[in-house]
Amino acid sequence: MGKKNKLERFAECKTFDNLFEYSFERIKEEGFPLKGRWHEFFGNDNPIVLELGCGKGEYTIGLAKVHPDINYIGVDIKGARMWVGLKQGMAENLKNVAFVRTRIELIEHFFGENEVDEIWITFPDPQILKARKRLTAPIYIERYKTFLKPDSCINLKTDSDLLYDFTLDVVKDAGYPIVYNYNDLYANDDNLEVKTIQTYYETMWLKQGLTIKYLKFKVQ
């Protein structure tokens, strides 16, 4: 994507009323007004599910269409990619979708205690050389626990053996109950909804013969 297109997308993103973009400085000074009050934005008390590192928001949008009675929020720092999900959400008039543009390191500033019901982490950067920056590292899971309800689930979908094995070790070391654990998601006949929504990259990797890993666990 050219620089001009990126700038145009950044500019258009600022016009969407379901995108929230706060700098660390602003959060530090003012706080985030919807923290603990997201039900006011959505106009209901339905469950809230996050997609972290959402990219184009393919899972956010896909799940929101399947479950209109659940509110979905995509979180990422790359606004030009997020533009795709924002445009689709607006075009399809999805009232249960929102996006937050921020670094995941700041995620706890946007959600209040017991406000979030579930997390999806779909094909994140495996951070080959920086284990502490992996979105399933203990330091991040502790952040998520500040706003997740008790016994809430975290879903990881990845093509990375490194990230899958790392996360499995984190989960086992912490004693978190495992709900699903597939080192090759599509090699079984289980009728799981997780198979029905595929990102662009997931489709591409499947065509290349790569295996997709899926891990769902509860945090306590």
Coordinates of C-alpha atoms in Angstrom, one line a residue:
M1 CA 0.0 0.0 0.0
G2 CA 1.3 3.4 -1.0
K3 CA 2.0 6.2 1.5
K4 CA -0.8 8.3 0.0
N5 CA -3.4 5.5 0.4
K6 CA -2.3 5.0 4.0
L7 CA -2.7 8.7 4.8
E8 CA -6.1 8.7 3.2
R9 CA -7.2 5.7 5.3
F10 CA -5.8 7.3 8.5
A11 CA -7.8 10.5 7.7
E12 CA -11.0 8.5 7.0
C13 CA -10.6 6.5 10.1
K14 CA -11.0 9.6 12.2
T15 CA -14.5 10.1 10.8
F16 CA -15.8 6.8 12.1
D17 CA -17.8 7.1 15.3
N18 CA -17.0 3.5 16.3
L19 CA -13.3 4.0 16.4
F20 CA -11.5 5.2 19.6
E21 CA -8.0 6.5 19.4
Y22 CA -6.3 7.8 22.5
S23 CA -2.6 8.6 23.0
F24 CA -0.9 7.5 26.2
E25 CA -0.5 11.2 27.2
R26 CA -4.2 11.8 26.8
I27 CA -5.1 8.6 28.7
K28 CA -2.7 9.7 31.5
E29 CA -4.3 13.1 31.7
E30 CA -8.0 12.3 31.2
G31 CA -8.4 8.6 31.4
F32 CA -10.5 6.8 28.9
P33 CA -14.2 7.8 29.3
L34 CA -15.7 4.5 28.4
K35 CA -13.5 2.4 30.7
G36 CA -16.0 0.3 32.7
R37 CA -18.9 1.9 30.7
W38 CA -18.8 0.3 27.3
H39 CA -22.4 -0.7 27.7
E40 CA -23.3 2.9 27.3
F41 CA -21.7 3.0 23.9
F42 CA -23.4 -0.2 22.7
G43 CA -26.6 0.7 24.4
N44 CA -27.0 -2.8 26.0
D45 CA -25.5 -5.1 28.6
N46 CA -24.5 -7.8 26.2
P47 CA -21.2 -9.7 26.6
I48 CA -18.1 -7.9 25.3
V49 CA -15.4 -9.9 23.4
L50 CA -12.1 -8.5 22.3
E51 CA -9.9 -9.3 19.3
L52 CA -6.4 -8.2 20.1
G53 CA -4.0 -7.4 17.2
C54 CA -7.1 -7.5 15.0
G55 CA -5.4 -6.3 11.8
K56 CA -8.2 -5.8 9.3
G57 CA -10.8 -6.9 11.9
E58 CA -11.8 -10.0 10.0
Y59 CA -12.6 -12.0 13.2
T60 CA -14.2 -9.0 14.8
I61 CA -16.5 -8.5 11.9
G62 CA -17.1 -12.2 11.3
L63 CA -18.0 -13.0 14.8
A64 CA -20.2 -9.9 15.1
K65 CA -22.3 -11.0 12.1
V66 CA -22.8 -14.5 13.6
H67 CA -23.5 -13.3 17.1
P68 CA -25.5 -10.0 17.0
D69 CA -26.3 -10.4 20.7
I70 CA -22.6 -10.1 21.6
N71 CA -20.5 -6.9 21.3
Y72 CA -17.1 -7.1 19.6
I73 CA -14.2 -4.8 19.9
G74 CA -11.1 -5.0 17.7
V75 CA -7.8 -3.6 19.0
D76 CA -4.7 -2.8 17.0
I77 CA -2.2 0.0 16.5
K78 CA -2.2 -0.1 12.7
G79 CA -5.0 2.2 11.6
A80 CA -4.6 1.7 7.9
R81 CA -5.4 -2.0 8.3
M82 CA -8.2 -1.4 10.7
W83 CA -9.8 0.8 8.1
V84 CA -11.0 -2.3 6.3
G85 CA -13.0 -3.6 9.3
L86 CA -14.3 -0.1 10.0
K87 CA -15.6 0.3 6.5
Q88 CA -17.2 -3.1 6.5
G89 CA -18.8 -2.6 9.9
M90 CA -20.3 0.7 8.8
A91 CA -21.4 -0.6 5.4
E92 CA -23.2 -3.6 7.0
N93 CA -24.6 -1.4 9.8
L94 CA -23.2 -3.6 12.5
K95 CA -24.2 -2.0 15.8
N96 CA -22.2 -4.5 17.9
V97 CA -18.8 -3.6 16.6
A98 CA -16.2 -1.0 17.7
F99 CA -12.4 -0.6 17.3
V100 CA -9.7 0.8 19.5
R101 CA -6.4 2.0 18.1
T102 CA -3.7 1.6 20.7
R103 CA -0.7 -0.5 21.7
I104 CA -1.7 -3.7 23.5
E105 CA 0.7 -2.6 26.3
L106 CA -2.0 0.0 27.2
I107 CA -5.0 -2.3 27.0
E108 CA -5.9 -2.2 30.7
H109 CA -6.5 1.6 30.4
F110 CA -9.5 1.0 28.1
F111 CA -11.5 -1.6 30.0
G112 CA -12.8 -1.8 33.6
E113 CA -12.8 -4.7 36.1
N114 CA -15.0 -7.7 35.0
E115 CA -16.0 -5.8 31.8
V116 CA -14.8 -8.3 29.2
D117 CA -16.1 -11.8 28.7
E118 CA -13.6 -13.3 26.2
I119 CA -10.5 -12.6 24.2
W120 CA -9.4 -13.7 20.7
I121 CA -5.8 -13.4 19.5
T122 CA -5.7 -14.3 15.8
F123 CA -2.4 -14.8 14.0
P124 CA -0.3 -12.3 16.0
D125 CA 3.3 -11.6 15.4
P126 CA 5.1 -14.5 17.1
Q127 CA 7.9 -12.2 18.2
I128 CA 10.6 -14.7 17.5
L129 CA 13.4 -12.9 19.4
K130 CA 11.3 -11.2 22.1
A131 CA 9.3 -13.6 24.2
R132 CA 8.1 -10.9 26.5
K133 CA 6.3 -9.1 23.6
R134 CA 4.2 -12.1 22.7
L135 CA 0.6 -11.4 23.3
T136 CA 0.2 -14.6 25.3
A137 CA 3.3 -13.9 27.5
P138 CA 2.5 -13.9 31.3
I139 CA 3.0 -10.1 31.5
Y140 CA 0.2 -9.7 29.0
I141 CA -2.2 -12.3 30.5
E142 CA -1.9 -10.4 33.8
R143 CA -3.0 -7.3 32.0
Y144 CA -6.0 -9.1 30.6
K145 CA -7.0 -10.4 34.0
T146 CA -7.5 -6.8 35.2
F147 CA -10.6 -6.6 33.0
L148 CA -11.6 -10.2 32.2
K149 CA -14.5 -11.8 34.2
P150 CA -13.5 -14.8 36.3
D151 CA -13.0 -18.0 34.3
S152 CA -13.1 -16.1 31.0
C153 CA -11.5 -17.7 28.0
I154 CA -8.6 -16.6 25.8
N155 CA -8.5 -18.0 22.2
L156 CA -5.2 -18.3 20.3
K157 CA -5.3 -19.1 16.6
T158 CA -1.8 -19.2 14.9
D159 CA 0.3 -20.8 12.2
S160 CA 3.4 -20.4 14.4
D161 CA 4.7 -23.6 16.1
L162 CA 6.9 -21.3 18.3
L163 CA 4.0 -19.2 19.6
Y164 CA 1.7 -22.2 20.0
D165 CA 4.3 -24.2 22.0
F166 CA 5.3 -21.1 24.1
T167 CA 1.6 -20.4 24.9
L168 CA 1.0 -24.0 25.8
D169 CA 3.9 -23.9 28.3
V170 CA 2.6 -20.6 29.8
V171 CA -0.9 -22.2 30.2
K172 CA 0.4 -25.4 31.8
D173 CA 2.8 -23.5 34.1
A174 CA 0.0 -21.3 35.4
G175 CA -2.4 -24.2 35.7
Y176 CA -5.1 -22.6 33.5
P177 CA -7.7 -25.1 32.4
I178 CA -7.6 -26.0 28.7
V179 CA -10.8 -26.0 26.8
Y180 CA -9.5 -26.8 23.3
N181 CA -6.1 -27.7 22.1
Y182 CA -5.4 -28.5 18.5
N183 CA -1.9 -28.5 16.9
D184 CA -3.6 -29.0 13.6
L185 CA -7.1 -27.6 13.7
Y186 CA -8.3 -28.8 10.3
A187 CA -7.0 -32.4 10.7
N188 CA -10.0 -33.3 12.8
D189 CA -13.7 -33.6 12.2
D190 CA -14.9 -31.6 15.1
N191 CA -17.6 -29.1 14.1
L192 CA -16.1 -26.0 15.7
E193 CA -17.2 -22.4 14.9
V194 CA -13.5 -21.4 14.9
K195 CA -13.1 -23.1 11.6
T196 CA -15.9 -21.1 9.9
I197 CA -14.1 -17.7 10.0
Q198 CA -10.8 -17.5 8.3
T199 CA -8.6 -14.5 7.8
Y200 CA -7.0 -13.7 4.5
Y201 CA -3.6 -14.9 5.7
E202 CA -5.1 -18.1 7.2
T203 CA -6.7 -19.0 3.8
M204 CA -3.4 -18.3 2.1
W205 CA -1.4 -20.4 4.6
L206 CA -3.8 -23.3 4.3
K207 CA -3.3 -23.3 0.6
Q208 CA 0.4 -23.5 1.2
G209 CA -0.1 -26.5 3.3
L210 CA 0.7 -24.9 6.7
T211 CA -1.0 -26.2 9.8
I212 CA -3.2 -23.9 11.9
K213 CA -3.0 -24.3 15.7
Y214 CA -5.9 -23.4 18.0
L215 CA -5.7 -23.2 21.8
K216 CA -8.5 -22.1 24.1
F217 CA -8.0 -21.8 27.8
K218 CA -9.6 -20.2 30.9
V219 CA -7.8 -17.7 33.1
Q220 CA -8.4 -17.7 36.8

